[in-house]
């Protein structure tokens, strides 16, 4: 069974909880997130941190639920999501941050052209929000959203990305910080989704989100904040015995996103 809430709805959801303009071709917001933020904050959020680990399938959360405790204890809401086809990184992140289907945003295969249609980054800039994108250099996120009116911090690896993001959170200068990590996806293609190295990478992503969320709690005390952990697609084992993704199957399509809201103190 495929999840029913489409990845096309994330961009407008973030815009909505920030009281900002949505991307022009974005799908509608997710009411579960809007209601949770309204209940916890009583108003719109003025700071958002999105953590984007690559390829964490929903079945990983279902099978290794206790490993995700550092995530679930820092959020109030889990939303099962269905990504888009083909379930590969630039296609899925293109949809996540534009709110549009691949045939609309233009990436319909594993390629990394700059997306030309309106994105969350553009919409937030028009709404007067200051945005930072922190990603591994030459990654999909670093390339497909190039040229926006935002600040880019492109680092050599995941550890450097998390370190820079923590630094930016502490400085408290950005309304939205988007953080991309890729270690788990790197390992699955050389090994399997549940190899020792892959599962260790999964734990690294879980710990990274916990660090980032704790930094938000510590340093954004003057703001009503939202944190989000949102992966792009899942993964399966291919006929060669390695991890892969891109198929219209539950393992690749079904993912889960996590949302937390922190009132200012």
mmCIF file of C-alpha atoms in Angstrom:
data_model
loop_
_atom_site.group_PDB
_atom_site.id
_atom_site.type_symbol
_atom_site.label_atom_id
_atom_site.label_comp_id
_atom_site.label_asym_id
_atom_site.label_seq_id
_atom_site.Cartn_x
_atom_site.Cartn_y
_atom_site.Cartn_z
ATOM 1 C CA UNK A 1 0.000 0.000 0.000
ATOM 2 C CA UNK A 2 1.336 3.405 -0.990
ATOM 3 C CA UNK A 3 1.106 6.367 1.364
ATOM 4 C CA UNK A 4 -1.568 8.897 0.412
ATOM 5 C CA UNK A 5 0.009 12.316 1.105
ATOM 6 C CA UNK A 6 2.185 13.376 -1.812
ATOM 7 C CA UNK A 7 5.635 14.916 -1.596
ATOM 8 C CA UNK A 8 4.171 17.752 -3.688
ATOM 9 C CA UNK A 9 2.587 19.124 -0.516
ATOM 10 C CA UNK A 10 5.719 19.872 1.514
ATOM 11 C CA UNK A 11 6.657 23.229 -0.012
ATOM 12 C CA UNK A 12 3.270 24.853 0.603
ATOM 13 C CA UNK A 13 3.212 23.341 4.085
ATOM 14 C CA UNK A 14 6.424 25.099 5.055
ATOM 15 C CA UNK A 15 5.210 28.346 3.502
ATOM 16 C CA UNK A 16 1.912 28.067 5.365
ATOM 17 C CA UNK A 17 3.398 27.499 8.817
ATOM 18 C CA UNK A 18 5.663 30.527 8.213
ATOM 19 C CA UNK A 19 2.808 32.729 7.006
ATOM 20 C CA UNK A 20 4.644 33.173 3.717
ATOM 21 C CA UNK A 21 3.777 32.975 0.043
ATOM 22 C CA UNK A 22 3.810 29.454 -1.422
ATOM 23 C CA UNK A 23 5.660 28.545 -4.634
ATOM 24 C CA UNK A 24 3.466 29.429 -7.614
ATOM 25 C CA UNK A 25 2.855 25.862 -8.810
ATOM 26 C CA UNK A 26 2.876 24.125 -5.440
ATOM 27 C CA UNK A 27 0.272 21.649 -4.268
ATOM 28 C CA UNK A 28 -1.805 22.441 -1.145
ATOM 29 C CA UNK A 29 -0.426 22.324 2.426
ATOM 30 C CA UNK A 30 -0.747 19.362 4.792
ATOM 31 C CA UNK A 31 -3.447 20.243 7.374
ATOM 32 C CA UNK A 32 -1.998 17.884 10.004
ATOM 33 C CA UNK A 33 1.156 20.016 10.127
ATOM 34 C CA UNK A 34 -0.735 23.304 10.062
ATOM 35 C CA UNK A 35 -2.955 22.195 12.960
ATOM 36 C CA UNK A 36 -0.033 20.908 15.034
ATOM 37 C CA UNK A 37 1.906 24.148 14.618
ATOM 38 C CA UNK A 38 -1.198 26.204 15.449
ATOM 39 C CA UNK A 39 -1.839 24.096 18.555
ATOM 40 C CA UNK A 40 1.724 24.268 19.867
ATOM 41 C CA UNK A 41 2.704 27.792 18.868
ATOM 42 C CA UNK A 42 -0.671 29.512 18.736
ATOM 43 C CA UNK A 43 0.626 31.444 15.732
ATOM 44 C CA UNK A 44 2.862 31.129 12.685
ATOM 45 C CA UNK A 45 6.512 30.136 13.012
ATOM 46 C CA UNK A 46 9.159 32.744 12.304
ATOM 47 C CA UNK A 47 12.043 30.244 12.121
ATOM 48 C CA UNK A 48 12.213 26.845 10.377
ATOM 49 C CA UNK A 49 15.007 24.272 10.159
ATOM 50 C CA UNK A 50 14.587 21.474 7.574
ATOM 51 C CA UNK A 51 16.949 18.510 7.775
ATOM 52 C CA UNK A 52 17.063 16.420 4.585
ATOM 53 C CA UNK A 53 18.784 13.033 4.969
ATOM 54 C CA UNK A 54 18.859 11.096 1.706
ATOM 55 C CA UNK A 55 17.032 7.775 1.104
ATOM 56 C CA UNK A 56 15.650 6.891 4.559
ATOM 57 C CA UNK A 57 12.777 4.577 3.633
ATOM 58 C CA UNK A 58 9.719 4.351 5.865
ATOM 59 C CA UNK A 59 10.406 0.674 6.506
ATOM 60 C CA UNK A 60 13.641 1.645 8.268
ATOM 61 C CA UNK A 61 11.590 3.589 10.801
ATOM 62 C CA UNK A 62 9.135 0.712 11.117
ATOM 63 C CA UNK A 63 11.867 -1.905 11.578
ATOM 64 C CA UNK A 64 14.337 0.118 13.654
ATOM 65 C CA UNK A 65 11.838 2.270 15.543
ATOM 66 C CA UNK A 66 13.877 2.469 18.743
ATOM 67 C CA UNK A 67 16.860 3.821 16.832
ATOM 68 C CA UNK A 68 14.679 6.794 15.859
ATOM 69 C CA UNK A 69 13.994 7.796 19.474
ATOM 70 C CA UNK A 70 16.310 10.855 19.214
ATOM 71 C CA UNK A 71 14.022 12.059 16.424
ATOM 72 C CA UNK A 72 10.609 11.204 17.855
ATOM 73 C CA UNK A 73 11.338 12.703 21.273
ATOM 74 C CA UNK A 74 12.051 16.052 19.599
ATOM 75 C CA UNK A 75 8.918 16.271 17.443
ATOM 76 C CA UNK A 76 5.151 16.173 17.879
ATOM 77 C CA UNK A 77 4.078 14.792 14.502
ATOM 78 C CA UNK A 78 4.981 12.009 12.063
ATOM 79 C CA UNK A 79 3.521 12.183 8.553
ATOM 80 C CA UNK A 80 3.675 9.192 6.164
ATOM 81 C CA UNK A 81 4.504 10.550 2.705
ATOM 82 C CA UNK A 82 4.586 9.240 -0.856
ATOM 83 C CA UNK A 83 7.435 10.468 -3.014
ATOM 84 C CA UNK A 84 7.261 10.843 -6.793
ATOM 85 C CA UNK A 85 8.518 8.865 -9.757
ATOM 86 C CA UNK A 86 11.166 8.203 -10.690
ATOM 87 C CA UNK A 87 12.213 7.961 -7.044
ATOM 88 C CA UNK A 88 15.706 9.398 -7.444
ATOM 89 C CA UNK A 89 17.267 12.274 -5.556
ATOM 90 C CA UNK A 90 17.086 15.285 -7.923
ATOM 91 C CA UNK A 91 13.560 14.376 -9.041
ATOM 92 C CA UNK A 92 12.292 14.019 -5.477
ATOM 93 C CA UNK A 93 14.000 17.078 -4.008
ATOM 94 C CA UNK A 94 12.869 19.034 -7.042
ATOM 95 C CA UNK A 95 9.293 18.141 -6.136
ATOM 96 C CA UNK A 96 9.803 18.634 -2.406
ATOM 97 C CA UNK A 97 10.989 22.227 -2.772
ATOM 98 C CA UNK A 98 8.752 23.340 -5.669
ATOM 99 C CA UNK A 99 5.589 21.495 -4.697
ATOM 100 C CA UNK A 100 5.196 20.456 -8.323
ATOM 101 C CA UNK A 101 5.272 17.118 -10.117
ATOM 102 C CA UNK A 102 8.422 16.177 -12.063
ATOM 103 C CA UNK A 103 6.766 16.895 -15.429
ATOM 104 C CA UNK A 104 6.176 20.447 -14.175
ATOM 105 C CA UNK A 105 9.531 21.232 -12.537
ATOM 106 C CA UNK A 106 11.347 19.532 -15.413
ATOM 107 C CA UNK A 107 13.590 16.872 -13.856
ATOM 108 C CA UNK A 108 12.256 13.450 -14.832
ATOM 109 C CA UNK A 109 15.424 11.362 -14.591
ATOM 110 C CA UNK A 110 18.660 11.293 -12.620
ATOM 111 C CA UNK A 111 20.022 14.617 -13.831
ATOM 112 C CA UNK A 112 20.921 17.859 -12.053
ATOM 113 C CA UNK A 113 19.910 20.853 -14.178
ATOM 114 C CA UNK A 114 18.931 24.067 -12.447
ATOM 115 C CA UNK A 115 15.176 24.064 -11.892
ATOM 116 C CA UNK A 116 13.591 27.044 -13.611
ATOM 117 C CA UNK A 117 10.148 27.141 -11.998
ATOM 118 C CA UNK A 118 9.270 28.794 -8.706
ATOM 119 C CA UNK A 119 10.587 27.113 -5.553
ATOM 120 C CA UNK A 120 10.202 27.439 -1.803
ATOM 121 C CA UNK A 121 13.467 29.372 -1.779
ATOM 122 C CA UNK A 122 12.096 31.916 -4.271
ATOM 123 C CA UNK A 123 8.738 32.231 -2.518
ATOM 124 C CA UNK A 124 10.322 32.811 0.890
ATOM 125 C CA UNK A 125 12.695 35.408 -0.556
ATOM 126 C CA UNK A 126 9.696 37.270 -2.016
ATOM 127 C CA UNK A 127 8.072 37.126 1.421
ATOM 128 C CA UNK A 128 11.093 38.852 2.928
ATOM 129 C CA UNK A 129 12.558 35.739 4.538
ATOM 130 C CA UNK A 130 16.297 35.157 4.801
ATOM 131 C CA UNK A 131 17.223 31.620 3.741
ATOM 132 C CA UNK A 132 20.358 29.462 3.945
ATOM 133 C CA UNK A 133 20.974 26.212 2.076
ATOM 134 C CA UNK A 134 23.681 24.012 3.603
ATOM 135 C CA UNK A 135 24.591 20.980 1.492
ATOM 136 C CA UNK A 136 27.394 18.742 0.304
ATOM 137 C CA UNK A 137 29.089 20.359 -2.687
ATOM 138 C CA UNK A 138 28.025 18.976 -6.093
ATOM 139 C CA UNK A 139 25.037 17.218 -4.516
ATOM 140 C CA UNK A 140 21.589 17.440 -6.072
ATOM 141 C CA UNK A 141 20.456 20.073 -3.568
ATOM 142 C CA UNK A 142 23.563 22.146 -4.237
ATOM 143 C CA UNK A 143 23.002 22.151 -7.999
ATOM 144 C CA UNK A 144 19.300 22.050 -8.877
ATOM 145 C CA UNK A 145 18.414 25.111 -6.783
ATOM 146 C CA UNK A 146 21.418 27.233 -7.729
ATOM 147 C CA UNK A 147 21.016 30.938 -8.444
ATOM 148 C CA UNK A 148 18.292 31.735 -5.921
ATOM 149 C CA UNK A 149 18.235 34.837 -3.721
ATOM 150 C CA UNK A 150 19.504 32.824 -0.763
ATOM 151 C CA UNK A 151 22.851 32.128 0.902
ATOM 152 C CA UNK A 152 24.668 28.919 -0.029
ATOM 153 C CA UNK A 153 27.061 27.000 2.208
ATOM 154 C CA UNK A 154 28.464 24.066 0.219
ATOM 155 C CA UNK A 155 30.701 21.782 2.238
ATOM 156 C CA UNK A 156 32.984 18.792 1.576
ATOM 157 C CA UNK A 157 30.982 16.161 3.486
ATOM 158 C CA UNK A 158 28.069 15.531 5.848
ATOM 159 C CA UNK A 159 30.026 16.303 8.996
ATOM 160 C CA UNK A 160 31.059 19.707 7.651
ATOM 161 C CA UNK A 161 27.470 20.405 6.595
ATOM 162 C CA UNK A 162 26.133 19.694 10.082
ATOM 163 C CA UNK A 163 28.914 21.759 11.683
ATOM 164 C CA UNK A 164 28.114 24.729 9.440
ATOM 165 C CA UNK A 165 24.381 24.392 10.072
ATOM 166 C CA UNK A 166 24.941 24.380 13.826
ATOM 167 C CA UNK A 167 27.030 27.517 13.443
ATOM 168 C CA UNK A 168 24.276 29.243 11.455
ATOM 169 C CA UNK A 169 21.607 28.257 13.976
ATOM 170 C CA UNK A 170 23.716 29.707 16.777
ATOM 171 C CA UNK A 171 24.153 32.992 14.876
ATOM 172 C CA UNK A 172 20.342 33.222 14.525
ATOM 173 C CA UNK A 173 20.361 35.236 11.300
ATOM 174 C CA UNK A 174 18.182 33.065 9.030
ATOM 175 C CA UNK A 175 14.440 32.507 8.903
ATOM 176 C CA UNK A 176 14.848 29.131 7.194
ATOM 177 C CA UNK A 177 17.861 26.816 7.137
ATOM 178 C CA UNK A 178 17.764 23.813 4.803
ATOM 179 C CA UNK A 179 20.337 21.113 5.590
ATOM 180 C CA UNK A 180 21.161 18.190 3.259
ATOM 181 C CA UNK A 181 23.108 14.998 4.157
ATOM 182 C CA UNK A 182 23.888 11.983 1.945
ATOM 183 C CA UNK A 183 25.961 9.370 3.818
ATOM 184 C CA UNK A 184 23.221 6.739 4.006
ATOM 185 C CA UNK A 185 22.473 6.971 0.283
ATOM 186 C CA UNK A 186 26.196 6.719 -0.490
ATOM 187 C CA UNK A 187 26.512 3.444 1.409
ATOM 188 C CA UNK A 188 23.405 1.705 0.088
ATOM 189 C CA UNK A 189 24.637 1.857 -3.504
ATOM 190 C CA UNK A 190 27.924 0.157 -2.590
ATOM 191 C CA UNK A 191 26.398 -2.264 -0.084
ATOM 192 C CA UNK A 192 22.779 -2.880 1.008
ATOM 193 C CA UNK A 193 20.130 -0.778 2.805
ATOM 194 C CA UNK A 194 20.704 -2.707 6.027
ATOM 195 C CA UNK A 195 24.435 -3.300 5.895
ATOM 196 C CA UNK A 196 26.433 -2.408 8.998
ATOM 197 C CA UNK A 197 27.816 0.737 7.378
ATOM 198 C CA UNK A 198 24.447 1.815 6.018
ATOM 199 C CA UNK A 199 22.717 1.445 9.377
ATOM 200 C CA UNK A 200 25.548 3.361 11.037
ATOM 201 C CA UNK A 201 24.994 6.137 8.486
ATOM 202 C CA UNK A 202 21.274 6.066 9.322
ATOM 203 C CA UNK A 203 22.185 6.585 12.977
ATOM 204 C CA UNK A 204 24.476 9.471 12.002
ATOM 205 C CA UNK A 205 21.523 11.170 10.275
ATOM 206 C CA UNK A 206 19.318 10.584 13.316
ATOM 207 C CA UNK A 207 21.965 12.055 15.600
ATOM 208 C CA UNK A 208 22.491 15.003 13.256
ATOM 209 C CA UNK A 209 18.806 15.894 13.415
ATOM 210 C CA UNK A 210 18.905 15.661 17.211
ATOM 211 C CA UNK A 211 21.893 18.010 17.340
ATOM 212 C CA UNK A 212 20.237 20.500 15.007
ATOM 213 C CA UNK A 213 16.915 20.398 16.851
ATOM 214 C CA UNK A 214 18.655 20.895 20.193
ATOM 215 C CA UNK A 215 20.551 23.856 18.744
ATOM 216 C CA UNK A 216 17.241 25.381 17.631
ATOM 217 C CA UNK A 217 15.876 24.978 21.165
ATOM 218 C CA UNK A 218 19.003 26.541 22.652
ATOM 219 C CA UNK A 219 19.614 29.439 20.283
ATOM 220 C CA UNK A 220 16.222 30.365 18.798
ATOM 221 C CA UNK A 221 14.576 31.068 22.147
ATOM 222 C CA UNK A 222 13.304 34.443 20.908
ATOM 223 C CA UNK A 223 11.441 32.782 18.046
ATOM 224 C CA UNK A 224 8.531 30.450 17.457
ATOM 225 C CA UNK A 225 10.281 27.682 15.573
ATOM 226 C CA UNK A 226 9.521 24.575 13.543
ATOM 227 C CA UNK A 227 11.933 21.728 12.847
ATOM 228 C CA UNK A 228 11.403 19.146 10.127
ATOM 229 C CA UNK A 229 13.218 15.948 9.147
ATOM 230 C CA UNK A 230 12.228 15.149 5.566
ATOM 231 C CA UNK A 231 13.860 12.513 3.402
ATOM 232 C CA UNK A 232 13.398 12.318 -0.374
ATOM 233 C CA UNK A 233 12.793 8.627 -1.208
ATOM 234 C CA UNK A 234 13.322 5.095 0.058
ATOM 235 C CA UNK A 235 15.458 2.199 -1.143
ATOM 236 C CA UNK A 236 15.370 -1.488 -2.064
ATOM 237 C CA UNK A 237 17.815 -4.263 -2.963
ATOM 238 C CA UNK A 238 18.236 -4.678 -6.731
ATOM 239 C CA UNK A 239 18.873 -7.858 -8.729
ATOM 240 C CA UNK A 240 22.637 -7.419 -8.258
ATOM 241 C CA UNK A 241 22.266 -7.450 -4.472
ATOM 242 C CA UNK A 242 22.991 -3.758 -3.892
ATOM 243 C CA UNK A 243 20.854 -0.939 -2.576
ATOM 244 C CA UNK A 244 18.987 1.012 -5.234
ATOM 245 C CA UNK A 245 15.908 3.207 -5.757
ATOM 246 C CA UNK A 246 13.764 4.642 -8.506
ATOM 247 C CA UNK A 247 11.035 2.013 -8.774
ATOM 248 C CA UNK A 248 7.295 2.337 -8.188
ATOM 249 C CA UNK A 249 7.344 0.042 -5.161
ATOM 250 C CA UNK A 250 6.543 0.641 -1.504
ATOM 251 C CA UNK A 251 10.187 0.433 -0.403
ATOM 252 C CA UNK A 252 11.091 3.352 -2.682
ATOM 253 C CA UNK A 253 7.903 5.438 -2.550
ATOM 254 C CA UNK A 254 6.907 5.296 1.125
ATOM 255 C CA UNK A 255 8.803 7.615 3.465
ATOM 256 C CA UNK A 256 7.971 9.369 6.717
ATOM 257 C CA UNK A 257 8.548 13.000 7.666
ATOM 258 C CA UNK A 258 8.802 14.390 11.179
ATOM 259 C CA UNK A 259 7.695 17.830 12.430
ATOM 260 C CA UNK A 260 8.327 19.574 15.731
ATOM 261 C CA UNK A 261 7.272 23.020 16.987
ATOM 262 C CA UNK A 262 9.072 24.970 19.722
ATOM 263 C CA UNK A 263 7.467 28.095 21.245
ATOM 264 C CA UNK A 264 9.724 30.997 22.067
ATOM 265 C CA UNK A 265 10.677 31.429 25.700
#
